[in-house]
Amino acid sequence: MPVLDYLWIIPLLPLLGAAISGIFGGRWPKNAILAVALSSTTLAFLAALEGVREFLMLSANQIPWTKDYFTWISAGGFRADFALSVDQLTVVILLVVTGVGWLIHIYSTGYMHDDPGYRRFFAYLNLFMFFMLILILSANYLLMFVGWEGVGLCSYLLIGFFFLKRSATDAGNKAFWVNRIGDFGFILGLLLIFRTFGSLDFAAVLPRAAGMAADPAGQIGTLTLIALLLFVGAAGKSAQIPLYVWLPDAMEGPTPVSALIHAATMVTAGVYMVVRSHAIFLNAPVAMQAVGVIGCATALFAATIGLVQTDIKKVLAYSTVSQLGYMFLACGVGAFGAGIFHLMTHAFFKGLLFLAAGSVIHAMGGEQDMRKMGGLRKKIPITFWTMFMATLAIAGAPGFSGFFSKDEILNEAQRVSPMLWGLGVLTAGLTSFYMFRLLFLTFFGKQQYDERKVHVHESPKNMTVPLIVLAILSVCGGWMAAPQLMGGANHFQQFLAPVLSTAAEPAATSAAAAESTGGGSEILQALIGAPVIAGLLGFLLSWWLYIKSPGTPKKIAASLSAPYKLLSGKYFIDELYLAAIVRPLVWISDKVLWHVVDEGAIDGTVNGVAEVSHEAGDRLRRVETGNIRSYATWIVLGVLVFTSLLLWMVD
């Protein structure tokens, strides 16, 4: 049975896992729940592999491959099918979601083993996989929006998983409301797409958008407005300025959730949507500029906050926001393929970083403050070495996956805007600094915990094996681009070329330049380029401050108290939003909408009508005296009035 003819099987499997665990798992033993959760994701991964194999065997003339299963909505001139599609872009995201998701499910069997809510956890995790697969396999914007909202729902449920903690429920609510702001823009964008193109199908919208004349630079035409509205949705889902504030608080959820949803998959949905809509964005110069500038600003902004955080998961959270900014920077300069390349490598090394952080927290008995760790290198060696590889990858060390994807983004940014390139290089240096700071504080230096209270131990195999697999991918996950440094081709860009033909031109130009200049000079330029030097400087500075002279950071913080407080307070953006937006809205809701509008106008009107009716009824009731003479008098008066009206109308 060809999987491509039955693509719905891939998302159906985790949906069945969620339904079985959620509905029937209440009385099942723990092993049965784990078997259902793992088997559903394992089969989904295997089905995805087979579907990709079948797709790659198709001729180029059959790309993209789309299957309409049934008419989902038909109203007037609007029609939306339940249709799934596969192309080269889908292949990359599909393998990332199912592969990394499968590894994280395996890891979760160890991390969540003793949690009383494990059945609910795996039901939510399987449900998330279903919605994420719907999002990436959909052949139209409306079905994509179903997956989009579904992963938002699952994010809310998983962030607030420990619902007895006030901080967890607050974080879940915050994520829900901030994403609603972005989703409002996304919905408006979809409505404008339908009004402009008469359809929401990718196959109908994107070719027509590519054939339209580009909006003039500096002007907001229809395509620019569509692109900006879509980007509002992407900014909410992928945590870009000013809608990034929910992601750091989302660390209240279990660590596997942080790895899967808030590092490897869901938060990249905005990047995927922008790349999928690249035909619209390429004809909207103002939108492209906005995407690039906001992406670069977010990358630098979040990196500066990460410099001083002490919670190991919070450092990784702001790192995720920063790396997502890199992806949008790539999209903003037209390097859509480079953005997807970094999305893939980021899924490997950031998923590994979160899982390794979870292994550290597991070993430390739940402790997340890096200042209370130290000296863990020899006690949990597998966790250390895998996290070390992931740190090298995110820092852009030559040969590691992040080196290739980050270097490609910055090369394209330099071609478009030297300023964006310079800020991107600065961000690379800051990334290297705060990641090695995390590594040094956690695994090196003096032991900061009491062994009598904390029994440090390595995690079980079902947690360490996924770490090892992701470590291998963090090392070699970017090698598809390596031949370009030797005057060859970037195989990843070539693979995506059928989808991103117009956006792949810069990469093709770079490849041609590599052939003309020679592979040796390209390798040398990459190895001694500004991003690598910035990463090396970040490493050296971190080593000096936290290994060579560990007392210096406190002295610097004391001498630069104002900047330190600003960064440690995360620029007080949450407090600003609270004072400028949340409290005024709460006051308006309480004092105006509730007491004035609801109680005064609405309830007042309804209660007033009731009171008038009651008063009128009471007065009319007194007319009913039971006296026959009174009734006769009223009858005579009624006859006289009625006769007078008839005579008046006749005249």
CSV table of C-alpha atoms in Angstrom, one decimal, residues 86-440:
chain,number,residue,atom,x,y,z
A,86,VAL,CA,4.3,16.6,0.0
A,87,ASP,CA,7.2,18.5,-1.6
A,88,GLN,CA,10.9,19.0,-0.7
A,89,LEU,CA,10.1,21.5,2.0
A,90,THR,CA,7.6,19.2,3.6
A,91,VAL,CA,10.1,16.4,3.5
A,92,VAL,CA,12.6,18.3,5.6
A,93,ILE,CA,10.1,19.4,8.3
A,94,LEU,CA,8.3,16.0,8.3
A,95,LEU,CA,11.4,14.1,9.1
A,96,VAL,CA,12.4,16.6,11.7
A,97,VAL,CA,9.0,16.5,13.5
A,98,THR,CA,8.6,12.7,13.4
A,99,GLY,CA,12.3,11.9,14.0
A,100,VAL,CA,13.1,14.3,16.8
A,101,GLY,CA,9.6,13.8,18.2
A,102,TRP,CA,10.1,10.1,18.4
A,103,LEU,CA,13.4,10.5,20.2
A,104,ILE,CA,11.9,12.9,22.7
A,105,HIS,CA,9.0,10.5,23.3
A,106,ILE,CA,11.7,7.8,24.2
A,107,TYR,CA,13.5,10.3,26.5
A,108,SER,CA,10.2,11.2,28.2
A,109,THR,CA,9.6,7.6,29.2
A,110,GLY,CA,12.5,8.0,31.6
A,111,TYR,CA,12.1,11.7,32.5
A,112,MET,CA,8.4,11.4,33.3
A,113,HIS,CA,8.4,7.8,34.7
A,114,ASP,CA,7.6,8.8,38.3
A,115,ASP,CA,5.2,11.6,37.5
A,116,PRO,CA,1.6,10.7,38.5
A,117,GLY,CA,0.3,12.6,35.4
A,118,TYR,CA,2.3,10.5,32.8
A,119,ARG,CA,-0.9,9.3,31.1
A,120,ARG,CA,-2.1,12.9,30.5
A,121,PHE,CA,1.4,13.9,29.5
A,122,PHE,CA,1.7,11.4,26.7
A,123,ALA,CA,-1.8,12.0,25.5
A,124,TYR,CA,-1.0,15.7,25.2
A,125,LEU,CA,2.3,14.9,23.5
A,126,ASN,CA,0.7,12.6,21.0
A,127,LEU,CA,-2.0,15.1,20.3
A,128,PHE,CA,0.6,17.8,19.6
A,129,MET,CA,2.3,15.5,17.1
A,130,PHE,CA,-1.0,15.1,15.3
A,131,PHE,CA,-1.6,18.8,14.9
A,132,MET,CA,2.0,19.5,14.0
A,133,LEU,CA,1.8,16.9,11.2
A,134,ILE,CA,-1.5,18.4,9.9
A,135,LEU,CA,0.2,21.8,9.9
A,136,ILE,CA,3.1,20.7,7.7
A,137,LEU,CA,1.2,18.3,5.4
A,138,SER,CA,-1.7,20.6,4.6
A,139,ALA,CA,-2.2,21.6,1.1
A,140,ASN,CA,-4.1,24.8,1.9
A,141,TYR,CA,-4.0,27.7,4.4
A,142,LEU,CA,-7.2,26.8,6.1
A,143,LEU,CA,-6.1,23.2,7.0
A,144,MET,CA,-2.8,24.7,8.0
A,145,PHE,CA,-4.6,27.0,10.4
A,146,VAL,CA,-6.3,24.0,12.0
A,147,GLY,CA,-2.9,22.5,12.8
A,148,TRP,CA,-1.6,26.0,13.8
A,149,GLU,CA,-4.4,26.4,16.4
A,150,GLY,CA,-4.0,22.8,17.5
A,151,VAL,CA,-0.4,23.1,18.4
A,152,GLY,CA,-1.2,26.3,20.2
A,153,LEU,CA,-3.8,24.4,22.3
A,154,CYS,CA,-1.3,21.6,23.0
A,155,SER,CA,1.3,24.2,24.0
A,156,TYR,CA,-1.1,25.7,26.5
A,157,LEU,CA,-2.0,22.3,27.9
A,158,LEU,CA,1.7,21.2,28.2
A,159,ILE,CA,3.0,24.5,29.6
A,160,GLY,CA,0.4,24.4,32.3
A,161,PHE,CA,0.9,20.6,32.8
A,162,PHE,CA,1.8,21.1,36.5
A,163,PHE,CA,-1.5,23.0,37.0
A,164,LEU,CA,-1.2,23.0,40.8
A,165,LYS,CA,1.6,25.5,40.4
A,166,ARG,CA,0.4,29.1,40.0
A,167,SER,CA,3.4,30.0,37.9
A,168,ALA,CA,2.6,27.1,35.4
A,169,THR,CA,-1.0,28.1,34.9
A,170,ASP,CA,0.0,31.8,34.5
A,171,ALA,CA,2.6,30.8,31.9
A,172,GLY,CA,0.0,28.7,30.0
A,173,ASN,CA,-2.5,31.5,30.0
A,174,LYS,CA,0.2,34.0,28.9
A,175,ALA,CA,1.2,31.7,26.0
A,176,PHE,CA,-2.5,31.4,25.0
A,177,TRP,CA,-3.3,35.1,25.0
A,178,VAL,CA,-0.1,36.2,23.3
A,179,ASN,CA,-0.6,33.7,20.5
A,180,ARG,CA,-4.1,34.8,20.1
A,181,ILE,CA,-2.8,38.3,19.1
A,182,GLY,CA,-0.6,36.7,16.4
A,183,ASP,CA,-3.4,34.4,15.3
A,184,PHE,CA,-5.7,37.4,14.8
A,185,GLY,CA,-3.2,38.8,12.2
A,186,PHE,CA,-3.0,35.4,10.6
A,187,ILE,CA,-6.7,35.1,10.2
A,188,LEU,CA,-6.9,38.6,8.6
A,189,GLY,CA,-4.1,37.5,6.3
A,190,LEU,CA,-6.1,34.4,5.2
A,191,LEU,CA,-9.2,36.5,4.6
A,192,LEU,CA,-7.3,38.9,2.4
A,193,ILE,CA,-5.7,36.0,0.5
A,194,PHE,CA,-9.1,34.6,-0.3
A,195,ARG,CA,-10.4,38.0,-1.3
A,196,THR,CA,-7.4,38.5,-3.6
A,197,PHE,CA,-7.0,35.1,-5.1
A,198,GLY,CA,-10.4,33.5,-4.6
A,199,SER,CA,-8.8,30.4,-3.0
A,200,LEU,CA,-6.8,29.3,0.0
A,201,ASP,CA,-5.0,26.4,-1.8
A,202,PHE,CA,-1.3,26.7,-2.1
A,203,ALA,CA,-1.4,25.4,-5.6
A,204,ALA,CA,-3.8,28.2,-6.6
A,205,VAL,CA,-2.4,31.1,-4.5
A,206,LEU,CA,1.3,30.8,-4.6
A,207,PRO,CA,1.9,30.6,-8.4
A,208,ARG,CA,-0.4,33.5,-9.0
A,209,ALA,CA,1.3,35.5,-6.3
A,210,ALA,CA,4.7,34.8,-7.9
A,211,GLY,CA,3.4,36.0,-11.3
A,212,MET,CA,2.1,39.3,-9.9
A,213,ALA,CA,4.1,42.5,-10.1
A,214,ALA,CA,6.0,43.3,-6.9
A,215,ASP,CA,4.6,46.1,-4.8
A,216,PRO,CA,6.7,49.3,-5.2
A,217,ALA,CA,9.5,49.7,-2.6
A,218,GLY,CA,8.3,51.7,0.4
A,219,GLN,CA,4.6,51.2,-0.4
A,220,ILE,CA,2.1,48.9,1.1
A,221,GLY,CA,0.1,47.1,-1.6
A,222,THR,CA,-2.1,44.1,-1.3
A,223,LEU,CA,0.7,41.5,-1.3
A,224,THR,CA,2.6,43.6,1.3
A,225,LEU,CA,-0.4,43.8,3.5
A,226,ILE,CA,-1.0,40.0,3.2
A,227,ALA,CA,2.7,39.3,4.0
A,228,LEU,CA,2.7,41.6,7.0
A,229,LEU,CA,-0.5,40.0,8.4
A,230,LEU,CA,1.0,36.6,7.9
A,231,PHE,CA,4.2,37.7,9.7
A,232,VAL,CA,2.2,38.9,12.7
A,233,GLY,CA,1.0,35.3,13.0
A,234,ALA,CA,4.5,34.0,12.6
A,235,ALA,CA,5.8,36.5,15.2
A,236,GLY,CA,3.4,35.2,17.7
A,237,LYS,CA,4.0,31.5,17.1
A,238,SER,CA,7.8,31.9,16.7
A,239,ALA,CA,8.3,34.4,19.5
A,240,GLN,CA,9.6,37.4,17.7
A,241,ILE,CA,9.5,41.0,19.0
A,242,PRO,CA,7.1,42.2,20.4
A,243,LEU,CA,5.3,38.8,20.9
A,244,TYR,CA,8.2,36.8,22.3
A,245,VAL,CA,7.3,37.2,26.0
A,246,TRP,CA,5.5,33.9,26.3
A,247,LEU,CA,8.3,31.6,25.3
A,248,PRO,CA,10.7,32.1,28.3
A,249,ASP,CA,7.8,31.6,30.7
A,250,ALA,CA,6.9,28.4,28.8
A,251,MET,CA,9.8,26.7,30.6
A,252,GLU,CA,7.4,26.0,33.4
A,253,GLY,CA,6.4,22.9,31.5
A,254,PRO,CA,8.2,19.6,31.7
A,255,THR,CA,11.7,19.7,30.0
A,256,PRO,CA,10.8,17.2,27.2
A,257,VAL,CA,8.0,19.7,26.3
A,258,SER,CA,10.6,22.5,26.1
A,259,ALA,CA,12.7,20.3,23.8
A,260,LEU,CA,9.9,19.2,21.4
A,261,ILE,CA,7.5,22.1,21.3
A,262,HIS,CA,9.5,25.2,22.3
A,263,ALA,CA,12.8,24.3,20.6
A,264,ALA,CA,12.5,21.8,17.8
A,265,THR,CA,9.0,22.0,16.2
A,266,MET,CA,6.1,24.2,17.2
A,267,VAL,CA,8.0,27.5,17.5
A,268,THR,CA,9.5,26.9,14.0
A,269,ALA,CA,5.9,26.8,12.6
A,270,GLY,CA,6.1,30.5,11.9
A,271,VAL,CA,9.3,30.2,10.0
A,272,TYR,CA,7.8,27.3,8.0
A,273,MET,CA,4.7,29.3,7.1
A,274,VAL,CA,6.8,32.3,5.9
A,275,VAL,CA,9.0,30.0,3.8
A,276,ARG,CA,5.9,28.3,2.4
A,277,SER,CA,4.5,31.7,1.5
A,278,HIS,CA,7.8,32.9,0.0
A,279,ALA,CA,6.2,33.7,-3.3
A,280,ILE,CA,4.1,36.4,-1.6
A,281,PHE,CA,6.9,37.8,0.5
A,282,LEU,CA,9.3,38.1,-2.4
A,283,ASN,CA,6.9,40.5,-4.1
A,284,ALA,CA,6.5,42.5,-0.9
A,285,PRO,CA,9.7,44.5,-0.3
A,286,VAL,CA,8.4,46.3,2.8
A,287,ALA,CA,7.4,43.0,4.4
A,288,MET,CA,10.8,41.4,3.6
A,289,GLN,CA,12.5,44.3,5.2
A,290,ALA,CA,10.3,44.1,8.3
A,291,VAL,CA,11.0,40.3,8.6
A,292,GLY,CA,14.8,40.8,8.3
A,293,VAL,CA,15.0,43.8,10.7
A,294,ILE,CA,12.7,42.2,13.4
A,295,GLY,CA,14.5,38.9,13.1
A,296,CYS,CA,17.9,40.5,13.5
A,297,ALA,CA,16.6,42.7,16.4
A,298,THR,CA,15.1,39.7,18.1
A,299,ALA,CA,18.3,37.6,17.7
A,300,LEU,CA,20.4,40.3,19.3
A,301,PHE,CA,17.9,41.3,22.0
A,302,ALA,CA,17.3,37.8,23.3
A,303,ALA,CA,21.1,37.0,23.2
A,304,THR,CA,21.8,40.0,25.5
A,305,ILE,CA,19.2,38.7,28.0
A,306,GLY,CA,20.7,35.2,27.9
A,307,LEU,CA,24.1,36.6,29.1
A,308,VAL,CA,23.1,36.9,32.7
A,309,GLN,CA,20.3,34.4,33.3
A,310,THR,CA,21.0,31.8,36.0
A,311,ASP,CA,18.2,29.3,35.4
A,312,ILE,CA,19.6,26.7,32.9
A,313,LYS,CA,16.3,26.4,31.0
A,314,LYS,CA,15.8,30.2,30.9
A,315,VAL,CA,19.2,30.5,29.2
A,316,LEU,CA,18.1,28.0,26.6
A,317,ALA,CA,14.7,29.7,26.2
A,318,TYR,CA,16.2,33.0,25.3
A,319,SER,CA,18.7,31.2,23.1
A,320,THR,CA,15.7,29.7,21.2
A,321,VAL,CA,14.2,33.2,20.7
A,322,SER,CA,17.6,34.4,19.4
A,323,GLN,CA,18.0,31.5,17.0
A,324,LEU,CA,14.5,31.9,15.7
A,325,GLY,CA,15.5,35.5,15.0
A,326,TYR,CA,18.4,34.2,12.9
A,327,MET,CA,15.9,32.1,10.9
A,328,PHE,CA,13.7,35.2,10.2
A,329,LEU,CA,16.8,37.2,9.3
A,330,ALA,CA,17.5,34.6,6.6
A,331,CYS,CA,13.9,34.9,5.3
A,332,GLY,CA,14.1,38.7,5.3
A,333,VAL,CA,17.2,38.7,3.1
A,334,GLY,CA,15.7,36.2,0.7
A,335,ALA,CA,17.7,33.2,1.9
A,336,PHE,CA,14.7,31.0,2.6
A,337,GLY,CA,16.6,27.8,2.1
A,338,ALA,CA,19.2,28.9,4.6
A,339,GLY,CA,16.4,29.7,7.1
A,340,ILE,CA,15.0,26.1,6.7
A,341,PHE,CA,18.6,24.7,6.9
A,342,HIS,CA,19.1,26.5,10.3
A,343,LEU,CA,15.6,25.3,11.4
A,344,MET,CA,16.7,21.7,10.8
A,345,THR,CA,20.1,22.0,12.5
A,346,HIS,CA,18.6,24.0,15.3
A,347,ALA,CA,16.1,21.2,15.9
A,348,PHE,CA,19.1,18.9,16.5
A,349,PHE,CA,21.3,20.9,18.7
A,350,LYS,CA,18.7,22.8,20.6
A,351,GLY,CA,16.6,19.7,21.2
A,352,LEU,CA,19.8,18.1,22.5
A,353,LEU,CA,20.5,21.1,24.7
A,354,PHE,CA,17.1,21.0,26.4
A,355,LEU,CA,17.2,17.2,26.8
A,356,ALA,CA,20.7,17.4,28.3
A,357,ALA,CA,19.5,20.2,30.6
A,358,GLY,CA,16.7,17.9,31.6
A,359,SER,CA,19.3,15.2,32.4
A,360,VAL,CA,21.2,17.7,34.5
A,361,ILE,CA,18.0,18.7,36.4
A,362,HIS,CA,17.1,15.0,36.8
A,363,ALA,CA,20.6,14.3,38.3
A,364,MET,CA,20.3,17.4,40.6
A,365,GLY,CA,17.0,16.3,42.0
A,366,GLY,CA,15.1,19.1,40.3
A,367,GLU,CA,17.6,22.0,40.7
A,368,GLN,CA,17.7,24.5,37.8
A,369,ASP,CA,19.9,27.2,39.1
A,370,MET,CA,23.4,26.9,37.5
A,371,ARG,CA,24.9,28.7,40.5
A,372,LYS,CA,24.1,25.7,42.6
A,373,MET,CA,25.7,23.1,40.3
A,374,GLY,CA,29.3,23.0,39.2
A,375,GLY,CA,31.8,20.1,38.9
A,376,LEU,CA,29.3,17.7,37.2
A,377,ARG,CA,31.6,16.8,34.3
A,378,LYS,CA,32.8,13.5,35.8
A,379,LYS,CA,29.6,12.6,37.6
A,380,ILE,CA,27.4,12.6,34.5
A,381,PRO,CA,29.8,12.2,31.6
A,382,ILE,CA,27.3,11.2,28.9
A,383,THR,CA,25.2,14.3,29.6
A,384,PHE,CA,28.4,16.4,29.6
A,385,TRP,CA,29.9,15.2,26.3
A,386,THR,CA,26.6,15.4,24.4
A,387,MET,CA,25.8,18.9,25.8
A,388,PHE,CA,29.4,19.9,24.9
A,389,MET,CA,28.8,18.9,21.3
A,390,ALA,CA,25.5,20.7,21.2
A,391,THR,CA,27.2,23.8,22.6
A,392,LEU,CA,29.9,23.7,19.9
A,393,ALA,CA,27.1,23.3,17.3
A,394,ILE,CA,25.1,26.4,18.4
A,395,ALA,CA,28.3,28.4,18.8
A,396,GLY,CA,29.1,27.7,15.2
A,397,ALA,CA,32.3,25.7,15.7
A,398,PRO,CA,33.8,24.7,12.3
A,399,GLY,CA,32.5,21.3,11.2
A,400,PHE,CA,29.5,21.2,13.4
A,401,SER,CA,26.0,21.6,12.1
A,402,GLY,CA,25.4,25.2,13.3
A,403,PHE,CA,28.6,26.3,11.6
A,404,PHE,CA,27.2,25.6,8.1
A,405,SER,CA,23.6,26.9,8.6
A,406,LYS,CA,24.6,30.1,10.5
A,407,ASP,CA,27.5,30.9,8.1
A,408,GLU,CA,25.1,30.6,5.2
A,409,ILE,CA,22.6,33.0,6.8
A,410,LEU,CA,25.3,35.6,7.6
A,411,ASN,CA,26.8,35.4,4.1
A,412,GLU,CA,23.4,36.2,2.5
A,413,ALA,CA,22.8,39.0,5.1
A,414,GLN,CA,26.1,40.5,4.2
A,415,ARG,CA,25.1,40.6,0.5
A,416,VAL,CA,21.9,42.5,1.3
A,417,SER,CA,22.7,44.6,4.4
A,418,PRO,CA,26.2,45.0,6.0
A,419,MET,CA,24.4,46.4,9.1
A,420,LEU,CA,22.3,43.2,9.5
A,421,TRP,CA,25.4,41.2,8.9
A,422,GLY,CA,27.3,43.0,11.6
A,423,LEU,CA,24.6,42.6,14.2
A,424,GLY,CA,24.3,39.0,13.2
A,425,VAL,CA,28.0,38.4,13.8
A,426,LEU,CA,27.8,40.2,17.2
A,427,THR,CA,24.9,37.9,18.1
A,428,ALA,CA,27.0,34.9,17.2
A,429,GLY,CA,29.7,36.1,19.6
A,430,LEU,CA,27.2,36.6,22.4
A,431,THR,CA,25.7,33.2,21.7
A,432,SER,CA,29.0,31.5,22.1
A,433,PHE,CA,29.6,33.4,25.3
A,434,TYR,CA,26.4,32.6,27.1
A,435,MET,CA,26.4,28.9,26.0
A,436,PHE,CA,29.9,28.3,27.2
A,437,ARG,CA,29.0,30.2,30.4
A,438,LEU,CA,26.2,27.7,30.9
A,439,LEU,CA,28.6,24.8,30.2
A,440,PHE,CA,31.3,26.1,32.6
